Coordinates of C-alpha atoms and ligand atoms in Angstrom, one line a residue:
M5 CA -83.0 -36.5 -19.0
F6 CA -79.6 -38.4 -20.5
R7 CA -77.2 -36.9 -18.2
D8 CA -77.2 -34.4 -15.7
H9 CA -73.6 -33.8 -15.6
T10 CA -71.2 -34.7 -17.6
C11 CA -68.1 -36.7 -17.5
G12 CA -65.1 -33.9 -17.0
E13 CA -67.4 -32.3 -14.0
L14 CA -67.5 -34.3 -10.7
R15 CA -65.6 -33.7 -7.7
L16 CA -65.2 -34.4 -3.8
A17 CA -67.7 -31.7 -3.6
N18 CA -70.5 -33.6 -4.7
A19 CA -69.8 -36.7 -2.9
G20 CA -72.7 -38.4 -1.7
H21 CA -75.0 -36.9 -4.5
T22 CA -77.0 -39.4 -7.2
V23 CA -76.0 -38.7 -10.5
T24 CA -76.9 -39.8 -14.0
L25 CA -74.0 -39.7 -16.6
A26 CA -73.2 -40.7 -20.2
G27 CA -70.4 -41.8 -22.4
W28 CA -68.2 -44.1 -23.9
V29 CA -66.4 -46.9 -22.2
Q30 CA -62.9 -46.0 -22.9
R31 CA -61.9 -49.1 -21.1
S32 CA -63.3 -51.6 -18.3
R33 CA -60.9 -54.0 -15.8
K34 CA -61.5 -56.2 -13.1
L35 CA -59.9 -56.4 -9.3
G36 CA -60.8 -58.5 -6.8
G37 CA -64.2 -59.3 -8.1
M38 CA -65.1 -55.6 -8.8
T39 CA -65.5 -53.7 -12.2
F40 CA -64.0 -50.4 -12.8
I41 CA -64.6 -48.6 -16.1
D42 CA -64.1 -45.8 -17.6
L43 CA -66.5 -43.6 -18.9
R44 CA -65.5 -41.2 -20.7
D45 CA -67.2 -37.8 -23.0
R46 CA -65.9 -35.0 -24.4
Y47 CA -65.6 -33.2 -21.0
G48 CA -63.3 -36.0 -19.6
I49 CA -63.2 -39.1 -17.9
T50 CA -64.8 -40.2 -15.0
Q51 CA -64.4 -43.7 -12.9
L52 CA -67.2 -46.0 -12.3
V53 CA -67.1 -48.9 -9.7
V54 CA -69.3 -51.6 -9.7
E55 CA -68.8 -53.7 -6.1
A56 CA -68.6 -57.3 -6.1
D57 CA -71.5 -57.8 -4.0
A58 CA -74.0 -55.8 -6.3
D59 CA -77.0 -56.9 -7.7
A60 CA -75.9 -60.1 -10.1
A61 CA -77.9 -58.2 -13.3
L62 CA -75.7 -55.2 -12.6
V63 CA -72.5 -57.4 -12.3
E64 CA -73.5 -58.9 -15.7
A65 CA -74.0 -56.0 -17.7
A66 CA -70.9 -54.2 -16.3
T67 CA -68.8 -57.3 -17.5
S68 CA -70.6 -57.6 -20.8
L69 CA -69.5 -54.3 -21.5
G70 CA -67.0 -53.9 -24.7
R71 CA -64.9 -51.0 -25.5
E72 CA -67.0 -47.9 -27.1
Y73 CA -70.1 -49.2 -25.9
V74 CA -72.6 -46.3 -25.4
I75 CA -73.9 -46.1 -21.6
Q76 CA -75.8 -44.4 -19.7
V77 CA -75.6 -45.1 -15.8
V78 CA -76.7 -44.0 -12.1
G79 CA -75.0 -43.9 -9.1
E80 CA -73.6 -42.2 -6.3
V81 CA -70.8 -39.9 -6.1
D82 CA -68.5 -41.5 -3.7
E83 CA -64.5 -40.6 -2.2
R84 CA -62.1 -42.5 -3.7
Q85 CA -59.6 -44.7 -1.9
S86 CA -56.7 -44.4 -4.1
K87 CA -57.0 -40.7 -5.5
N88 CA -55.7 -39.8 -9.0
P89 CA -54.0 -37.0 -9.0
K90 CA -53.4 -36.4 -13.0
M91 CA -57.2 -36.4 -13.7
P92 CA -59.7 -33.3 -12.8
T93 CA -62.3 -35.6 -11.5
G94 CA -59.6 -38.1 -9.9
D95 CA -60.7 -37.8 -6.0
I96 CA -64.0 -39.8 -7.0
E97 CA -65.8 -42.4 -8.6
I98 CA -69.4 -43.4 -9.1
K99 CA -70.8 -46.5 -7.5
V100 CA -72.9 -47.6 -9.9
A101 CA -76.8 -48.0 -9.1
S102 CA -78.0 -49.1 -12.8
I103 CA -76.4 -49.2 -16.4
N104 CA -78.5 -49.0 -19.1
I105 CA -76.9 -49.7 -22.5
L106 CA -77.9 -47.2 -25.2
N107 CA -75.6 -49.0 -27.8
K108 CA -73.3 -51.6 -28.4
S109 CA -69.7 -51.0 -30.2
V110 CA -67.9 -53.5 -31.8
T111 CA -64.2 -53.7 -31.0
P112 CA -62.5 -50.3 -32.6
P113 CA -59.8 -50.9 -34.9
F114 CA -57.4 -49.1 -32.2
T115 CA -57.1 -47.8 -28.6
I116 CA -59.6 -44.4 -28.1
E117 CA -57.0 -42.9 -25.5
D118 CA -54.5 -39.7 -25.0
E119 CA -51.8 -42.4 -26.4
S120 CA -53.1 -44.4 -29.0
D121 CA -51.5 -48.0 -30.3
G122 CA -53.2 -47.1 -34.0
G123 CA -51.0 -45.8 -36.8
E124 CA -51.1 -42.5 -38.6
D125 CA -52.8 -44.8 -41.7
I126 CA -55.8 -46.4 -39.5
R127 CA -56.7 -43.5 -37.6
A128 CA -57.1 -41.6 -41.0
K129 CA -59.4 -43.9 -41.9
F130 CA -61.5 -44.1 -38.4
R131 CA -61.0 -40.4 -38.3
Y132 CA -64.0 -40.4 -36.2
L133 CA -62.7 -42.5 -33.8
D134 CA -59.1 -41.1 -33.4
L135 CA -61.9 -37.3 -32.8
R136 CA -62.7 -38.7 -29.8
R137 CA -59.6 -38.8 -28.4
N138 CA -58.5 -36.1 -26.2
P139 CA -55.7 -34.3 -28.0
L140 CA -57.6 -34.1 -30.6
Q141 CA -60.6 -32.7 -28.9
Q142 CA -58.4 -30.4 -27.0
A143 CA -56.9 -29.3 -30.7
L144 CA -60.8 -28.5 -31.9
A145 CA -61.7 -27.0 -28.6
L146 CA -58.4 -24.9 -29.1
R147 CA -59.4 -23.9 -33.0
H148 CA -62.6 -23.0 -31.8
R149 CA -61.5 -21.0 -28.8
L150 CA -59.8 -19.1 -31.4
A151 CA -61.8 -18.5 -34.0
H152 CA -64.3 -16.8 -31.1
E153 CA -61.7 -14.5 -30.4
V154 CA -61.3 -13.5 -33.7
R155 CA -64.2 -12.6 -34.3
N156 CA -64.6 -10.8 -31.2
Y157 CA -62.2 -8.5 -31.8
L158 CA -62.9 -7.7 -35.2
D159 CA -67.1 -6.7 -34.3
A160 CA -65.4 -4.8 -31.7
Q161 CA -63.5 -2.8 -34.1
D162 CA -66.1 -2.6 -37.2
F163 CA -65.5 -5.3 -39.2
M164 CA -68.5 -7.0 -40.8
E165 CA -68.0 -10.8 -41.6
I166 CA -69.6 -10.9 -45.4
E167 CA -69.5 -14.9 -47.4
T168 CA -68.1 -14.4 -50.8
P169 CA -68.6 -17.6 -53.2
Y170 CA -66.9 -20.7 -53.8
L171 CA -67.9 -20.6 -57.2
I172 CA -65.9 -18.7 -59.2
K173 CA -63.6 -17.7 -61.4
S174 CA -59.7 -18.5 -61.6
T175 CA -57.9 -16.1 -58.5
P176 CA -54.5 -15.1 -58.5
E177 CA -52.7 -16.6 -55.8
G178 CA -50.2 -17.8 -57.7
A179 CA -51.2 -22.0 -57.0
R180 CA -53.4 -24.3 -59.0
D181 CA -56.9 -23.9 -58.9
F182 CA -59.5 -26.9 -58.6
V183 CA -62.1 -26.7 -61.0
V184 CA -65.4 -27.3 -61.0
P185 CA -67.2 -28.1 -64.4
S186 CA -70.8 -26.2 -65.1
R187 CA -73.6 -29.0 -66.3
M188 CA -75.7 -26.1 -67.0
N189 CA -72.8 -24.4 -69.2
P190 CA -71.0 -27.1 -70.8
G191 CA -67.3 -27.1 -71.7
Q192 CA -67.3 -24.6 -68.8
F193 CA -65.6 -24.5 -65.4
Y194 CA -65.7 -22.7 -62.4
A195 CA -62.8 -22.5 -60.1
L196 CA -62.5 -22.7 -56.2
P197 CA -61.3 -19.9 -54.7
Q198 CA -57.5 -20.0 -53.7
S199 CA -58.6 -17.0 -51.6
P200 CA -61.6 -14.2 -51.5
Q201 CA -58.7 -11.7 -52.7
T202 CA -61.1 -9.7 -55.8
F203 CA -64.2 -10.3 -54.0
K204 CA -63.1 -8.7 -51.0
Q205 CA -61.8 -5.7 -52.8
L206 CA -65.1 -5.3 -54.6
L207 CA -66.5 -5.2 -51.1
M208 CA -64.3 -2.3 -50.6
V209 CA -65.4 -0.5 -54.2
A210 CA -69.1 -1.1 -52.3
G211 CA -68.2 0.7 -49.4
Y212 CA -67.9 -1.9 -46.9
D213 CA -64.7 -0.6 -45.5
R214 CA -64.2 -3.1 -42.5
Y215 CA -64.6 -6.6 -43.9
F216 CA -62.8 -9.8 -42.5
Q217 CA -64.3 -13.7 -43.1
I218 CA -62.9 -17.1 -41.2
V219 CA -63.1 -18.7 -45.0
R220 CA -61.8 -22.0 -46.5
C221 CA -59.9 -21.6 -49.7
F222 CA -58.3 -24.4 -52.3
R223 CA -54.9 -24.9 -53.5
D224 CA -54.0 -27.5 -55.6
E225 CA -50.6 -27.9 -54.7
D226 CA -48.0 -30.6 -54.0
L227 CA -48.4 -31.6 -50.6
R228 CA -45.9 -31.2 -47.8
A229 CA -46.6 -31.6 -43.7
D230 CA -48.2 -28.2 -43.5
R231 CA -50.1 -28.0 -45.8
Q232 CA -53.6 -29.0 -47.4
P233 CA -55.7 -28.7 -50.8
E234 CA -58.7 -26.9 -48.5
F235 CA -57.8 -24.6 -45.6
T236 CA -58.4 -21.9 -43.9
Q237 CA -57.8 -18.2 -44.0
I238 CA -58.9 -15.0 -41.6
D239 CA -59.3 -12.9 -44.7
C240 CA -59.5 -9.1 -43.8
E241 CA -59.9 -6.0 -46.0
M242 CA -59.9 -2.4 -44.8
S243 CA -60.6 1.1 -46.7
F244 CA -58.9 4.7 -46.2
V245 CA -55.9 2.8 -45.0
E246 CA -52.5 2.6 -45.2
Q247 CA -49.8 -0.1 -43.8
E248 CA -49.3 1.5 -40.4
D249 CA -53.1 0.9 -40.0
V250 CA -53.4 -2.5 -41.3
L251 CA -50.1 -3.5 -39.2
N252 CA -51.6 -1.8 -36.1
M253 CA -55.0 -3.5 -36.3
F254 CA -54.0 -7.0 -36.7
E255 CA -51.2 -7.0 -34.2
G256 CA -53.5 -5.7 -32.3
M257 CA -55.5 -8.7 -33.1
M258 CA -53.0 -11.3 -32.2
R259 CA -51.5 -9.4 -29.2
T260 CA -55.4 -10.2 -28.0
L261 CA -55.3 -13.8 -29.2
F262 CA -52.0 -14.6 -27.6
K263 CA -53.2 -12.5 -24.3
N264 CA -56.9 -14.3 -23.9
V265 CA -55.6 -18.0 -25.3
L266 CA -52.2 -18.3 -24.2
N267 CA -52.3 -15.8 -21.7
V268 CA -48.7 -15.1 -23.3
D269 CA -47.7 -10.9 -24.0
I270 CA -46.2 -10.4 -27.2
P271 CA -43.9 -6.9 -27.6
D272 CA -46.2 -3.6 -27.9
P273 CA -45.4 -2.8 -31.0
L274 CA -43.8 -5.8 -32.6
P275 CA -40.5 -5.7 -34.5
R276 CA -40.6 -5.3 -38.1
M277 CA -38.0 -6.4 -40.1
S278 CA -37.5 -5.2 -43.7
W279 CA -37.5 -8.7 -46.7
Y280 CA -34.1 -7.7 -47.5
D281 CA -32.5 -8.1 -44.1
A282 CA -34.3 -10.6 -43.6
M283 CA -33.1 -12.6 -46.5
D284 CA -29.5 -11.2 -46.0
G285 CA -29.4 -12.2 -41.8
Y286 CA -31.7 -14.9 -42.0
G287 CA -32.1 -16.4 -45.7
S288 CA -35.5 -16.7 -45.3
D289 CA -38.7 -14.3 -45.6
K290 CA -40.2 -16.2 -42.5
P291 CA -37.2 -15.5 -40.2
D292 CA -37.2 -17.8 -36.6
V293 CA -36.1 -14.7 -34.4
R294 CA -36.2 -17.1 -31.7
F295 CA -32.2 -17.5 -31.8
G296 CA -29.4 -15.4 -33.3
M297 CA -26.6 -17.6 -35.2
T298 CA -27.6 -14.4 -38.3
I299 CA -25.6 -15.2 -41.6
H300 CA -22.6 -12.9 -42.4
E301 CA -21.3 -12.2 -45.5
I302 CA -17.9 -12.7 -45.3
T303 CA -17.1 -12.4 -49.5
D304 CA -14.5 -9.6 -49.1
K305 CA -12.1 -11.2 -46.4
V306 CA -11.8 -14.5 -48.2
K307 CA -10.8 -13.6 -51.5
G308 CA -7.0 -13.5 -53.1
N309 CA -5.4 -16.9 -51.3
G310 CA -5.2 -19.0 -54.0
F311 CA -8.4 -20.9 -52.4
A312 CA -10.4 -21.3 -55.9
V313 CA -13.8 -22.2 -54.5
L314 CA -14.1 -18.6 -52.6
D315 CA -12.0 -16.7 -55.4
D316 CA -14.6 -17.3 -57.6
A317 CA -17.6 -16.7 -55.9
A318 CA -20.1 -14.2 -56.3
Y319 CA -21.1 -14.4 -52.2
V320 CA -19.9 -16.1 -49.1
G321 CA -21.8 -16.3 -46.3
A322 CA -21.1 -17.7 -42.5
I323 CA -22.8 -18.3 -39.7
A324 CA -21.3 -18.8 -36.1
V325 CA -22.4 -21.9 -33.9
P326 CA -22.0 -21.6 -30.2
G327 CA -20.3 -24.2 -28.5
G328 CA -19.1 -25.8 -32.1
A329 CA -15.1 -25.8 -31.6
G330 CA -16.1 -29.1 -29.8
Y331 CA -17.5 -30.5 -32.4
T332 CA -15.8 -33.8 -33.6
R333 CA -14.6 -34.8 -37.4
K334 CA -17.2 -37.1 -37.6
Q335 CA -20.0 -34.8 -36.4
I336 CA -18.7 -32.2 -38.8
D337 CA -18.4 -34.8 -41.9
E338 CA -22.5 -36.0 -40.7
I339 CA -23.3 -32.1 -40.9
T340 CA -21.4 -31.6 -44.1
E341 CA -23.1 -34.5 -45.5
W342 CA -26.8 -33.0 -44.3
V343 CA -26.1 -30.0 -46.3
K344 CA -25.5 -32.0 -49.2
R345 CA -29.2 -33.7 -49.5
P346 CA -30.9 -32.6 -52.5
Q347 CA -33.3 -30.8 -49.8
V348 CA -30.3 -28.4 -48.9
G349 CA -28.6 -28.4 -51.8
A350 CA -25.1 -27.3 -51.0
K351 CA -22.0 -28.4 -52.6
G352 CA -20.1 -29.0 -49.5
L353 CA -19.4 -26.9 -46.2
I354 CA -16.1 -25.3 -45.3
Y355 CA -15.3 -24.7 -41.1
I356 CA -13.2 -23.1 -39.1
K357 CA -13.3 -23.7 -35.3
L358 CA -12.3 -20.7 -32.7
N359 CA -10.9 -23.6 -29.6
D360 CA -10.8 -22.6 -26.7
D361 CA -6.9 -22.9 -25.8
G362 CA -6.7 -19.7 -28.8
S363 CA -5.5 -21.9 -31.5
V364 CA -7.8 -22.3 -34.9
K365 CA -8.8 -25.2 -36.7
S366 CA -10.3 -25.5 -40.5
S367 CA -10.8 -27.2 -43.4
I368 CA -8.6 -24.5 -45.0
D369 CA -6.1 -24.3 -43.0
K370 CA -3.9 -24.6 -46.2
F371 CA -5.0 -21.5 -47.8
Y372 CA -4.5 -18.7 -45.2
T373 CA -2.8 -18.2 -41.5
P374 CA -4.0 -18.9 -38.4
E375 CA -4.6 -14.8 -38.4
Q376 CA -6.4 -15.0 -40.9
L377 CA -9.1 -17.7 -40.2
K378 CA -9.0 -15.9 -37.0
A379 CA -10.1 -12.6 -38.7
I380 CA -12.7 -14.3 -41.0
A381 CA -14.7 -16.3 -37.5
E382 CA -14.7 -12.7 -36.3
A383 CA -16.5 -11.5 -38.8
A384 CA -18.9 -13.9 -38.6
E385 CA -19.2 -12.7 -35.2
A386 CA -17.9 -16.1 -33.9
K387 CA -16.8 -16.4 -30.3
T388 CA -13.7 -18.4 -28.5
G389 CA -15.5 -22.1 -28.4
D390 CA -17.7 -21.5 -31.9
I391 CA -17.0 -23.2 -35.1
I392 CA -18.3 -20.9 -38.2
F393 CA -19.3 -22.9 -41.3
I394 CA -19.0 -21.4 -44.7
M395 CA -20.7 -21.7 -47.6
S396 CA -20.6 -19.6 -51.2
G397 CA -21.3 -19.5 -54.8
P398 CA -22.7 -18.3 -57.6
Q399 CA -25.8 -16.3 -56.4
K400 CA -26.0 -14.5 -53.2
R401 CA -30.0 -15.6 -52.2
K402 CA -29.1 -19.3 -53.0
V403 CA -26.1 -19.4 -50.3
Q404 CA -27.6 -17.1 -48.0
T405 CA -31.4 -20.0 -48.4
M406 CA -29.0 -22.8 -48.0
L407 CA -27.0 -21.1 -45.2
G408 CA -30.5 -20.1 -43.7
V409 CA -32.0 -24.1 -44.0
L410 CA -28.5 -25.3 -41.6
R411 CA -29.1 -22.4 -39.3
L412 CA -32.5 -23.4 -38.3
E413 CA -31.5 -27.1 -38.5
M414 CA -28.2 -26.1 -35.8
G415 CA -30.7 -23.7 -34.2
G416 CA -32.8 -27.1 -33.6
R417 CA -29.9 -29.5 -32.6
L418 CA -28.9 -26.8 -30.0
G419 CA -33.0 -26.7 -28.4
L420 CA -33.0 -22.9 -29.4
R421 CA -36.4 -23.7 -31.5
D422 CA -38.8 -24.3 -27.7
P423 CA -42.6 -24.1 -29.2
K424 CA -43.8 -22.6 -26.3
V425 CA -41.3 -19.7 -26.7
F426 CA -43.1 -17.2 -29.2
A427 CA -41.5 -14.5 -31.7
P428 CA -43.7 -12.8 -33.5
L429 CA -42.5 -10.0 -36.1
W430 CA -43.3 -8.6 -39.2
I431 CA -41.4 -8.5 -42.5
V432 CA -42.2 -5.7 -44.4
D433 CA -40.4 -3.7 -48.1
F434 CA -41.3 -6.9 -50.1
P435 CA -39.8 -6.5 -53.7
L436 CA -43.2 -6.3 -55.7
L437 CA -41.9 -8.5 -58.7
E438 CA -39.6 -11.7 -58.9
W439 CA -38.1 -12.6 -62.3
S440 CA -38.0 -15.8 -63.4
D441 CA -34.9 -16.7 -65.7
E442 CA -36.7 -20.4 -66.3
D443 CA -39.5 -18.5 -68.5
G444 CA -38.1 -15.0 -68.8
R445 CA -41.1 -12.7 -67.3
F446 CA -41.6 -11.4 -64.3
Y447 CA -44.5 -13.0 -61.2
A448 CA -45.7 -10.7 -58.5
M449 CA -44.3 -12.2 -55.4
H450 CA -47.5 -11.6 -53.5
H451 CA -50.4 -11.2 -55.9
P452 CA -51.1 -8.6 -58.7
F453 CA -53.1 -6.4 -57.0
T454 CA -50.6 -5.4 -54.6
A455 CA -49.5 -1.8 -55.1
P456 CA -46.1 -0.4 -55.8
K457 CA -44.6 2.0 -53.2
P458 CA -45.8 5.2 -54.0
E459 CA -41.8 6.7 -54.1
H460 CA -40.6 4.1 -56.5
M461 CA -43.6 4.6 -59.0
D462 CA -40.9 5.7 -61.9
W463 CA -39.6 2.2 -61.8
F464 CA -42.7 1.0 -61.9
Y465 CA -43.2 2.7 -64.9
S466 CA -39.7 2.2 -66.3
D467 CA -38.8 -0.6 -69.5
R468 CA -35.4 -1.5 -67.5
K469 CA -35.4 -5.3 -66.1
E470 CA -32.8 -3.4 -63.6
D471 CA -35.5 -0.7 -62.2
L472 CA -38.7 -3.3 -62.3
E473 CA -36.1 -5.1 -59.9
K474 CA -36.0 -2.4 -57.4
V475 CA -39.6 -1.5 -57.0
C476 CA -41.0 -2.3 -53.6
A477 CA -44.2 -2.8 -52.2
N478 CA -46.2 -2.1 -49.3
A479 CA -46.5 -5.7 -48.5
Y480 CA -46.4 -7.3 -45.3
D481 CA -46.3 -10.7 -43.5
F482 CA -46.8 -11.8 -40.0
V483 CA -44.1 -14.3 -39.2
L484 CA -44.0 -16.0 -35.8
N485 CA -41.0 -18.8 -35.0
G486 CA -39.9 -19.5 -38.7
N487 CA -43.6 -19.4 -40.3
E488 CA -45.2 -17.1 -42.5
L489 CA -48.4 -16.9 -40.5
G490 CA -50.2 -14.2 -42.5
G491 CA -49.5 -11.8 -45.1
G492 CA -51.2 -8.7 -47.0
S493 CA -50.5 -5.7 -48.8
I494 CA -51.7 -2.1 -50.0
R495 CA -53.8 -3.0 -53.2
I496 CA -54.0 -0.9 -56.7
H497 CA -57.2 1.2 -56.4
E498 CA -56.8 2.9 -59.4
A499 CA -57.6 1.0 -63.1
D500 CA -54.4 2.7 -64.7
V501 CA -52.4 1.5 -62.1
Q502 CA -53.6 -2.1 -62.6
K503 CA -53.4 -2.2 -66.0
R504 CA -49.8 -1.3 -65.9
M505 CA -49.3 -4.1 -63.7
F506 CA -50.5 -6.4 -65.6
E507 CA -48.4 -5.0 -68.3
V508 CA -45.3 -5.5 -66.5
L509 CA -46.2 -9.6 -65.4
G510 CA -46.5 -9.8 -69.0
I511 CA -50.7 -10.5 -69.2
G512 CA -52.2 -9.3 -72.3
A513 CA -55.0 -6.6 -72.1
E514 CA -57.0 -9.3 -73.9
E515 CA -56.0 -11.9 -71.3
A516 CA -56.8 -9.3 -68.4
E517 CA -60.0 -8.4 -70.0
Y518 CA -61.3 -11.6 -69.7
K519 CA -59.3 -13.2 -66.3
F520 CA -60.0 -9.6 -64.3
G521 CA -62.3 -7.4 -66.3
F522 CA -64.7 -7.2 -63.4
I523 CA -62.2 -6.0 -61.5
I524 CA -60.6 -3.0 -64.1
H525 CA -64.1 -2.0 -64.5
A526 CA -65.1 -2.0 -60.7
F527 CA -62.1 0.5 -59.9
Q528 CA -63.5 3.0 -62.3
F529 CA -66.0 3.2 -60.1
G530 CA -64.3 5.3 -57.1
A531 CA -62.2 2.5 -55.6
P532 CA -61.3 3.4 -52.1
P533 CA -57.3 3.5 -51.2
H534 CA -57.7 -0.4 -49.7
G535 CA -55.3 -2.5 -48.3
G536 CA -55.8 -6.2 -46.0
L537 CA -54.0 -9.1 -45.4
A538 CA -55.1 -13.1 -44.8
F539 CA -53.7 -15.3 -41.9
G540 CA -54.0 -18.9 -42.3
F541 CA -56.1 -20.1 -39.6
D542 CA -54.9 -24.2 -39.5
R543 CA -51.6 -22.7 -38.9
V544 CA -52.4 -19.8 -36.0
C545 CA -54.2 -23.0 -34.1
T546 CA -51.1 -25.2 -34.7
L547 CA -48.5 -23.1 -33.9
F548 CA -50.4 -21.6 -30.6
A549 CA -50.6 -25.4 -29.3
G550 CA -47.1 -25.5 -29.7
K551 CA -47.4 -28.2 -32.3
E552 CA -46.0 -28.7 -36.0
S553 CA -48.6 -30.7 -37.9
I554 CA -51.7 -28.2 -39.1
R555 CA -54.0 -31.9 -39.5
D556 CA -54.4 -32.6 -36.1
F557 CA -56.3 -28.6 -36.1
I558 CA -58.8 -30.0 -38.9
A559 CA -61.3 -32.1 -38.4
F560 CA -61.2 -34.1 -41.2
P561 CA -58.4 -33.2 -43.0
K562 CA -56.7 -34.5 -46.4
N563 CA -53.4 -37.1 -46.5
N564 CA -50.3 -36.3 -48.2
Q565 CA -51.7 -37.4 -51.3
G566 CA -54.8 -35.1 -50.9
R567 CA -57.2 -38.0 -50.1
D568 CA -59.9 -38.5 -47.6
V569 CA -59.2 -41.8 -47.0
M570 CA -62.1 -41.7 -44.8
I571 CA -64.9 -41.3 -47.2
D572 CA -62.4 -42.6 -50.1
S573 CA -62.2 -39.1 -52.3
P574 CA -61.1 -38.4 -54.5
S575 CA -63.3 -41.1 -56.4
Q576 CA -64.7 -42.0 -60.0
I577 CA -68.2 -40.6 -60.9
D578 CA -70.4 -42.8 -62.8
Q579 CA -71.1 -42.5 -66.6
V580 CA -74.4 -40.5 -66.1
Q581 CA -73.0 -37.7 -64.2
L582 CA -70.5 -37.7 -66.8
D583 CA -72.5 -37.6 -69.6
E584 CA -74.7 -34.7 -67.8
L585 CA -71.4 -32.5 -67.6
N586 CA -70.7 -33.3 -70.9
L587 CA -67.1 -34.7 -69.8
D588 CA -65.2 -37.7 -71.6
I589 CA -62.3 -39.7 -69.4
R590 CA -59.7 -40.1 -71.2
Q591 CA -58.9 -44.0 -71.5
N592 CA -55.0 -43.4 -71.1
A593 CA -55.0 -41.3 -68.2
Ligands
LIG619 N1 -54.8 -12.8 -50.3 C1 -54.0 -13.3 -50.0 C2 -53.2 -14.1 -49.8 O1 -54.1 -15.1 -49.4 C3 -53.6 -12.4 -48.7 C4 -54.1 -11.1 -49.1 O2 -53.0 -10.4 -49.7 O3 -54.9 -10.2 -47.9 O4 -52.3 -14.6 -49.5

């Protein structure tokens, strides 16, 4: 037997027992002739001691150990002289009787401890070493636990986990596809699924009325910190349901995860907010509702005083920042520069301060009387001691979005965005369609299988853009602390409604037939009413841990350029492979 205990297991109660442990040498140090070794496995760290007067060969072996050597030791559990209350095994140490070196290690490129001295790039290159570190092991343990709880919950609710293929045809989730050339079908390509959307709907047609899958999805998008080209979804679909049934089922799942994994109670039922209220009040379809500071429209309050910027604006909005009346000129200038950065895109920032002494100070006090300024500030729900920030522009949603970004920034600066506070909610009543000025056509806000609300069917069949813009969908997002954790919808289940949807999206009959013929045909064979949703599992893990980067919760993630620097991928393939696939690489590519 290699070991009879793990390195995280032994306690004072084991004192006097002879044990065998195996693991990695995290570090070793000499102290007055004695050698102390931290032995690590994924369960924890146990301190080993080789006494100064031990057998010479043993002292010699202990001295020869380098970092990350794999060893097996036999020894007696002993109470420690100086205990370490920070370690679960901190009350004991092992008096080593023998050391067996199972394997040596070259010197690792960084220290494998809770706080590593290695930079991000080097740790990514040696990911298997980084994964030995405790914080990453905890992250993956949390991930495992959450997946387990998801399966338990859904299994208890009669869901079946069914695998769907990875080599498929383009799925319409609005991102670019990763494609795979087919050797047996020269000139033809598979697409990797952006989601199992069409397959899960076909499973509903097939009668598997509660489906789920914890499944890898692929989207070829430009990467941001919280995006990965391949990521995992908890993908679900149900038949014979209305929106209410889906929301209840999955807030139940989230409630169970919060309770069983974090021992956190989330509200029952969860709050719901319409997409329109989210945009108007938070400038975002994934509002962070851990704090207020909501956006107020003040368009009517500011017009007619000869200040052209506001007089000419189609929309004027404001947020009130608590305690902001104390900001210095310099602080306000800095915030103004901040909103002018291209990431926010504002032209400038107007402010009104409601000073503690009752006076008012503003960047526009040339145009407005103090009473008017006060009335404007109060319309934005400012109180004495607050500052309001005002933005304006020709497009309401654009201005609201910028105010929303500023709101998040100010909330962060004021410490109102504690990652250990959880404020989940549903966003509902999404518009079905989104008009693109650039392309002169509608896009599906969610995806083209999302059903219009039954009461909006007249608008849906109208030819007028204004009518189509008003059509809402039974679509919903699960939002947590300013992040979209999941989303889905009630689907179209009638072939003629699906046809109309493709028509509205400017997808001609021929193109629809070529791309989605299989699903249009399937709907002719008795498709039940159905709906579902998918959660971004990597992000669920990250937010449950109160962290920001999803990479820490994926064993082998890609970097910002979509590369796996450990295996050096993507990489070129050789000529033989290219020939087999019938592919030529353009030389000037
Ligand atoms: N397939 C959708 C997505 O990946 C989720 C859904 O509608 O179920 O976002």
